[in-house]
Structure formats: structure tokens, C-alpha cells
Amino acid sequence: MHPQRRAIPAGILFGRTFLRHPRMLGSVVPSSRFLISRVLRPVDWPRTRVVVEAGPGVGTLTTAILDRLGGDGALVAFEMNHTFVSHLRRQIPDRRLVVLHRTAADAETALAERGMGAVDLLVSGIPLSGLTREARLELLEGWRRLLRPGGELLVYQFTRSALPDLRRIFGRVRREFEPLNVLPAWVFRCHAP
Ligand SMILES: C[S@@+](CC[C@H](N)C(=O)[O-])C[C@H]1O[C@@H](n2cnc3c(N)ncnc32)[C@H](O)[C@@H]1O
């Protein structure tokens, strides 16, 4: 008989994975509940059915999104780290959630492969400052094409370095700041034209 494996607490799993992949994670702890509620507060949930999450980590925002999403909604999460992918698949058994072990830069292709149409909401916590400018612009252009007209992109970051590129691709960008997070974070809100 196999001894039963106990799940590692999410915060410890996150910190341990950060020590191995600091650039990929960009943060030593998951987002705080203050940042999560600031990111998700402006969303028009009754009009939101298809959601993409880039970089769910241990699923702190993922579960908050699922709590707000309707029963016929779909959430496709892109995560590069295989430890997090296994954790999410094991810990969040929700038929609306699909966790893909792929870069969020593949979102357009991956959704087309699944026959999924335009996306209402894309939420991203991936560290955009770690990408080259060329890769960042390509990623953001792909995300803009993925969103339905009027669809929303919510990006949270520790710096404002991605702001000029967000403006270049989306035009107007609304900004908010959340001090109650390690580290304090900016939330950028953009709409697809
Ligand atoms: C700052 S952590 C955010 C984790 C979680 N969303 C939160 O708010 O606590 C960034 C996450 O993005 C993932 N990541 C980094 N680059 C990625 C990419 N190109 N595509 C998908 N996930 C990525 C990392 O593995 C990590 O889980």
C-alpha cells in the first residue's frame, strides 16, 4: 500500500518554487487578498463567460475567478511551471477550469485548437518585465486579437515598465495601485478596441 501523500501548503510550495525559478515567478509569495480583490473588482461578471488566466501559480486568483464566474463559464489557465500545473489540477477540481502547461504567449493558438471563440477577460500576473521588448509586444498583440471587442485585459505588476507597451497596443490604460501586497503592485486595465 502506498502511504497517502499530503499536499504541501500552497504558500510553501510557491516559496520553494521561487527559489528554483525566481525569474519565471517574479515574486516570493502569492498575491494577497487585497490585490486579488482590487484586480477582480471592476469586472462585469454577468457579461463574462470565457476567461483566460496567464500564470496562475498556486491558484490564488484562479479560485477567486471561479467563485465569481457563472456556472456556464470557462476558465483556461496557462502555466509554465509543471509543479504548479500538477498542484492546480489536483487541488482545483472544477469542470469549468482547464489548466494548460504552456506559455501564455500560445493563448491564441491554444484557444483556436479548442474551438474557443473570443475571450471576455484575460487576467495576467506573469512578470512582463522579464521578457524582451519584442516578445512582450508580440504577446500583447496576440492577447488583443484574442479578446472580443470591448473585452478586458487586467495585468498586475510590481513595476510600471510594461505601461508604454500596454498603451501602444491597447491605447488607454487605467491604473490602480495596491500597497497591501508583497511587493506593492500596480493593476493595469485595458480594453480591446
Ligand atoms: C508572480 S507569479 C503570480 C502567481 C499567481 N497568479 C498569484 O497572483 O499569486 C507569476 C506566475 O506566472 C508564471 N509564468 C511566468 N511566465 C509565464 C508564461 N510565459 N506563461 C505562463 N505562465 C507564466 C510563473 O510560473 C508564476 O506561476
mmCIF file of C-alpha atoms and ligand atoms in Angstrom:
data_model
loop_
_atom_site.group_PDB
_atom_site.id
_atom_site.type_symbol
_atom_site.label_atom_id
_atom_site.label_comp_id
_atom_site.label_asym_id
_atom_site.label_seq_id
_atom_site.Cartn_x
_atom_site.Cartn_y
_atom_site.Cartn_z
ATOM 1 C CA MET A 1 0.000 0.000 0.000
ATOM 2 C CA HIS A 2 1.213 3.485 -0.826
ATOM 3 C CA PRO A 3 1.456 5.935 2.044
ATOM 4 C CA GLN A 4 -1.009 8.767 1.456
ATOM 5 C CA ARG A 5 0.743 11.881 0.093
ATOM 6 C CA ARG A 6 -0.161 15.077 1.898
ATOM 7 C CA ALA A 7 -0.466 18.252 -0.171
ATOM 8 C CA ILE A 8 2.217 20.857 0.562
ATOM 9 C CA PRO A 9 0.627 24.138 1.745
ATOM 10 C CA ALA A 10 0.311 26.461 -1.257
ATOM 11 C CA GLY A 11 2.423 29.278 0.272
ATOM 12 C CA ILE A 12 5.332 26.920 0.994
ATOM 13 C CA LEU A 13 5.113 25.362 -2.465
ATOM 14 C CA PHE A 14 5.206 28.843 -4.002
ATOM 15 C CA GLY A 15 8.234 29.998 -1.971
ATOM 16 C CA ARG A 16 10.142 26.791 -2.657
ATOM 17 C CA THR A 17 9.447 27.032 -6.398
ATOM 18 C CA PHE A 18 10.547 30.699 -6.356
ATOM 19 C CA LEU A 19 13.980 29.631 -5.055
ATOM 20 C CA ARG A 20 14.354 27.396 -8.124
ATOM 21 C CA HIS A 21 12.832 29.731 -10.742
ATOM 22 C CA PRO A 22 12.999 33.326 -9.443
ATOM 23 C CA ARG A 23 12.732 34.987 -12.873
ATOM 24 C CA MET A 24 9.780 32.898 -14.002
ATOM 25 C CA LEU A 25 7.813 33.585 -10.811
ATOM 26 C CA GLY A 26 8.927 37.159 -10.142
ATOM 27 C CA SER A 27 7.545 37.001 -6.586
ATOM 28 C CA VAL A 28 8.333 35.011 -3.450
ATOM 29 C CA VAL A 29 4.722 34.785 -2.199
ATOM 30 C CA PRO A 30 1.322 34.518 -3.917
ATOM 31 C CA SER A 31 -0.824 37.642 -4.341
ATOM 32 C CA SER A 32 -2.583 38.985 -1.238
ATOM 33 C CA ARG A 33 -6.377 39.001 -0.877
ATOM 34 C CA PHE A 34 -6.203 42.811 -1.160
ATOM 35 C CA LEU A 35 -4.530 42.634 -4.559
ATOM 36 C CA ILE A 36 -6.879 39.866 -5.733
ATOM 37 C CA SER A 37 -9.963 41.888 -4.880
ATOM 38 C CA ARG A 38 -8.509 45.045 -6.481
ATOM 39 C CA VAL A 39 -7.745 43.143 -9.693
ATOM 40 C CA LEU A 40 -11.164 41.476 -9.964
ATOM 41 C CA ARG A 41 -13.398 44.251 -8.584
ATOM 42 C CA PRO A 42 -14.093 46.118 -11.879
ATOM 43 C CA VAL A 43 -15.108 43.000 -13.831
ATOM 44 C CA ASP A 44 -18.671 42.855 -15.160
ATOM 45 C CA TRP A 45 -19.194 39.193 -14.137
ATOM 46 C CA PRO A 46 -22.701 38.674 -15.580
ATOM 47 C CA ARG A 47 -21.253 39.538 -19.031
ATOM 48 C CA THR A 48 -18.116 37.414 -18.555
ATOM 49 C CA ARG A 49 -18.149 33.825 -19.793
ATOM 50 C CA VAL A 50 -14.745 32.960 -21.278
ATOM 51 C CA VAL A 51 -11.737 33.864 -19.142
ATOM 52 C CA VAL A 52 -8.022 33.288 -19.699
ATOM 53 C CA GLU A 53 -5.556 33.434 -16.812
ATOM 54 C CA ALA A 54 -1.839 33.819 -17.543
ATOM 55 C CA GLY A 55 0.421 32.496 -14.778
ATOM 56 C CA PRO A 56 -1.973 31.136 -12.114
ATOM 57 C CA GLY A 57 0.844 29.932 -9.828
ATOM 58 C CA VAL A 58 -0.755 28.054 -6.920
ATOM 59 C CA GLY A 59 -4.223 29.298 -7.908
ATOM 60 C CA THR A 60 -4.875 32.233 -5.590
ATOM 61 C CA LEU A 61 -6.593 34.250 -8.337
ATOM 62 C CA THR A 62 -7.888 31.149 -10.100
ATOM 63 C CA THR A 63 -10.182 30.194 -7.220
ATOM 64 C CA ALA A 64 -11.313 33.821 -6.807
ATOM 65 C CA ILE A 65 -12.197 33.940 -10.524
ATOM 66 C CA LEU A 66 -14.113 30.638 -10.275
ATOM 67 C CA ASP A 67 -16.012 31.975 -7.248
ATOM 68 C CA ARG A 68 -17.287 34.872 -9.376
ATOM 69 C CA LEU A 69 -17.746 33.140 -12.733
ATOM 70 C CA GLY A 70 -21.166 31.777 -13.780
ATOM 71 C CA GLY A 71 -21.901 28.054 -13.966
ATOM 72 C CA ASP A 72 -21.656 28.032 -17.787
ATOM 73 C CA GLY A 73 -18.340 29.914 -17.790
ATOM 74 C CA ALA A 74 -14.921 28.609 -18.811
ATOM 75 C CA LEU A 75 -11.501 29.460 -17.406
ATOM 76 C CA VAL A 76 -8.386 28.463 -19.352
ATOM 77 C CA ALA A 77 -5.195 28.889 -17.318
ATOM 78 C CA PHE A 78 -1.695 28.910 -18.864
ATOM 79 C CA GLU A 79 1.127 27.983 -16.513
ATOM 80 C CA MET A 80 4.766 27.318 -17.479
ATOM 81 C CA ASN A 81 5.808 25.672 -14.217
ATOM 82 C CA HIS A 82 4.994 21.961 -14.092
ATOM 83 C CA THR A 83 4.888 21.821 -10.270
ATOM 84 C CA PHE A 84 2.130 24.449 -10.268
ATOM 85 C CA VAL A 85 0.306 22.703 -13.121
ATOM 86 C CA SER A 86 0.137 19.437 -11.111
ATOM 87 C CA HIS A 87 -0.867 21.322 -7.966
ATOM 88 C CA LEU A 88 -3.687 23.190 -9.755
ATOM 89 C CA ARG A 89 -5.041 20.083 -11.460
ATOM 90 C CA ARG A 90 -5.067 18.208 -8.144
ATOM 91 C CA GLN A 91 -6.326 20.946 -5.860
ATOM 92 C CA ILE A 92 -8.978 22.658 -8.009
ATOM 93 C CA PRO A 93 -11.302 20.016 -9.411
ATOM 94 C CA ASP A 94 -13.740 22.309 -11.224
ATOM 95 C CA ARG A 95 -15.197 21.349 -14.610
ATOM 96 C CA ARG A 96 -15.047 24.999 -15.767
ATOM 97 C CA LEU A 97 -11.255 25.062 -15.342
ATOM 98 C CA VAL A 98 -8.671 23.806 -17.850
ATOM 99 C CA VAL A 99 -5.011 24.112 -16.841
ATOM 100 C CA LEU A 100 -2.560 24.046 -19.740
ATOM 101 C CA HIS A 101 1.168 23.500 -19.281
ATOM 102 C CA ARG A 102 2.018 26.084 -21.925
ATOM 103 C CA THR A 103 3.249 29.624 -22.159
ATOM 104 C CA ALA A 104 0.550 32.295 -22.177
ATOM 105 C CA ALA A 105 2.163 33.505 -25.403
ATOM 106 C CA ASP A 106 0.447 30.459 -27.006
ATOM 107 C CA ALA A 107 -3.018 31.507 -25.840
ATOM 108 C CA GLU A 108 -4.315 32.445 -29.289
ATOM 109 C CA THR A 109 -3.242 29.114 -30.840
ATOM 110 C CA ALA A 110 -4.334 27.032 -27.839
ATOM 111 C CA LEU A 111 -7.839 28.507 -27.771
ATOM 112 C CA ALA A 112 -8.225 28.100 -31.542
ATOM 113 C CA GLU A 113 -7.207 24.424 -31.141
ATOM 114 C CA ARG A 114 -10.032 24.022 -28.642
ATOM 115 C CA GLY A 115 -12.541 25.766 -30.905
ATOM 116 C CA MET A 116 -12.996 28.521 -28.339
ATOM 117 C CA GLY A 117 -14.055 31.913 -29.596
ATOM 118 C CA ALA A 118 -13.337 35.374 -28.403
ATOM 119 C CA VAL A 119 -12.334 35.878 -24.802
ATOM 120 C CA ASP A 120 -14.232 38.229 -22.456
ATOM 121 C CA LEU A 121 -11.493 38.649 -19.865
ATOM 122 C CA LEU A 122 -7.759 37.982 -19.691
ATOM 123 C CA VAL A 123 -6.023 38.266 -16.310
ATOM 124 C CA SER A 124 -2.243 38.156 -16.153
ATOM 125 C CA GLY A 125 0.252 38.045 -13.318
ATOM 126 C CA ILE A 126 3.239 36.935 -15.389
ATOM 127 C CA PRO A 127 6.309 39.164 -14.959
ATOM 128 C CA LEU A 128 6.223 41.136 -18.229
ATOM 129 C CA SER A 129 9.411 42.999 -17.349
ATOM 130 C CA GLY A 130 11.330 39.705 -17.674
ATOM 131 C CA LEU A 131 10.545 39.486 -21.393
ATOM 132 C CA THR A 132 12.418 41.185 -24.201
ATOM 133 C CA ARG A 133 10.537 44.166 -25.654
ATOM 134 C CA GLU A 134 9.934 42.259 -28.875
ATOM 135 C CA ALA A 135 8.492 39.230 -27.032
ATOM 136 C CA ARG A 136 6.352 41.476 -24.823
ATOM 137 C CA LEU A 137 4.840 43.339 -27.782
ATOM 138 C CA GLU A 138 4.178 40.085 -29.626
ATOM 139 C CA LEU A 139 2.495 38.612 -26.533
ATOM 140 C CA LEU A 140 0.304 41.682 -26.001
ATOM 141 C CA GLU A 141 -0.691 41.825 -29.681
ATOM 142 C CA GLY A 142 -1.753 38.165 -29.518
ATOM 143 C CA TRP A 143 -3.804 38.850 -26.384
ATOM 144 C CA ARG A 144 -5.512 41.827 -28.014
ATOM 145 C CA ARG A 145 -6.537 39.677 -31.002
ATOM 146 C CA LEU A 146 -7.869 37.051 -28.585
ATOM 147 C CA LEU A 147 -10.195 39.439 -26.747
ATOM 148 C CA ARG A 148 -13.668 40.156 -28.105
ATOM 149 C CA PRO A 149 -14.313 43.827 -28.948
ATOM 150 C CA GLY A 150 -14.664 45.568 -25.584
ATOM 151 C CA GLY A 151 -13.087 42.569 -23.819
ATOM 152 C CA GLU A 152 -10.857 43.357 -20.884
ATOM 153 C CA LEU A 153 -7.185 42.759 -20.047
ATOM 154 C CA LEU A 154 -6.186 43.036 -16.378
ATOM 155 C CA VAL A 155 -2.467 42.973 -15.679
ATOM 156 C CA TYR A 156 -0.860 43.219 -12.235
ATOM 157 C CA GLN A 157 2.850 44.023 -11.950
ATOM 158 C CA PHE A 158 5.371 45.303 -9.409
ATOM 159 C CA THR A 159 6.680 47.995 -11.761
ATOM 160 C CA ARG A 160 5.265 50.316 -14.415
ATOM 161 C CA SER A 161 7.770 49.194 -17.027
ATOM 162 C CA ALA A 162 5.122 47.453 -19.199
ATOM 163 C CA LEU A 163 2.890 50.550 -19.299
ATOM 164 C CA PRO A 164 4.241 52.100 -22.539
ATOM 165 C CA ASP A 165 3.792 48.799 -24.376
ATOM 166 C CA LEU A 166 0.279 48.310 -22.981
ATOM 167 C CA ARG A 167 -0.575 51.819 -24.210
ATOM 168 C CA ARG A 168 0.917 51.134 -27.594
ATOM 169 C CA ILE A 169 -1.206 48.003 -28.105
ATOM 170 C CA PHE A 170 -4.420 48.935 -26.260
ATOM 171 C CA GLY A 171 -4.497 52.740 -26.231
ATOM 172 C CA ARG A 172 -5.971 53.929 -22.954
ATOM 173 C CA VAL A 173 -4.778 52.145 -19.810
ATOM 174 C CA ARG A 174 -6.366 52.700 -16.383
ATOM 175 C CA ARG A 175 -4.031 52.335 -13.426
ATOM 176 C CA GLU A 176 -4.548 51.451 -9.786
ATOM 177 C CA PHE A 177 -2.039 50.787 -7.020
ATOM 178 C CA GLU A 178 -2.351 48.207 -4.240
ATOM 179 C CA PRO A 179 0.033 48.784 -1.308
ATOM 180 C CA LEU A 180 -1.119 45.753 0.703
ATOM 181 C CA ASN A 181 0.843 43.098 -1.142
ATOM 182 C CA VAL A 182 4.387 41.709 -1.095
ATOM 183 C CA LEU A 183 5.565 43.662 -3.096
ATOM 184 C CA PRO A 184 3.084 46.543 -3.565
ATOM 185 C CA ALA A 185 1.638 46.198 -7.060
ATOM 186 C CA TRP A 186 0.173 48.122 -9.975
ATOM 187 C CA VAL A 187 -3.001 46.968 -11.671
ATOM 188 C CA PHE A 188 -3.405 47.971 -15.327
ATOM 189 C CA ARG A 189 -6.796 47.748 -17.002
ATOM 190 C CA CYS A 190 -7.133 47.847 -20.787
ATOM 191 C CA HIS A 191 -9.951 47.196 -23.258
ATOM 192 C CA ALA A 192 -9.755 45.673 -26.725
ATOM 193 C CA PRO A 193 -10.940 48.180 -29.298
HETATM 194 C C1 LIG B 1 4.061 36.483 -9.883
HETATM 195 S S1 LIG B 1 3.579 34.777 -10.139
HETATM 196 C C2 LIG B 1 1.808 35.014 -9.959
HETATM 197 C C3 LIG B 1 1.108 33.804 -9.407
HETATM 198 C C4 LIG B 1 -0.376 33.978 -9.078
HETATM 199 N N1 LIG B 1 -1.136 34.394 -10.242
HETATM 200 C C5 LIG B 1 -0.571 34.991 -7.974
HETATM 201 O O1 LIG B 1 -1.037 36.105 -8.263
HETATM 202 O O2 LIG B 1 -0.270 34.668 -6.819
HETATM 203 C C6 LIG B 1 3.810 34.558 -11.886
HETATM 204 C C7 LIG B 1 3.360 33.191 -12.428
HETATM 205 O O3 LIG B 1 3.453 33.221 -13.854
HETATM 206 C C8 LIG B 1 4.041 32.009 -14.333
HETATM 207 N N2 LIG B 1 4.616 32.341 -15.649
HETATM 208 C C9 LIG B 1 5.711 33.086 -15.927
HETATM 209 N N3 LIG B 1 5.843 33.256 -17.249
HETATM 210 C C10 LIG B 1 4.786 32.621 -17.828
HETATM 211 C C11 LIG B 1 4.339 32.457 -19.178
HETATM 212 N N4 LIG B 1 5.019 32.981 -20.194
HETATM 213 N N5 LIG B 1 3.217 31.752 -19.413
HETATM 214 C C12 LIG B 1 2.511 31.198 -18.372
HETATM 215 N N6 LIG B 1 2.876 31.317 -17.080
HETATM 216 C C13 LIG B 1 3.997 32.017 -16.813
HETATM 217 C C14 LIG B 1 5.027 31.626 -13.230
HETATM 218 O O4 LIG B 1 5.363 30.263 -13.267
HETATM 219 C C15 LIG B 1 4.206 32.012 -11.991
HETATM 220 O O5 LIG B 1 3.356 30.963 -11.614
#
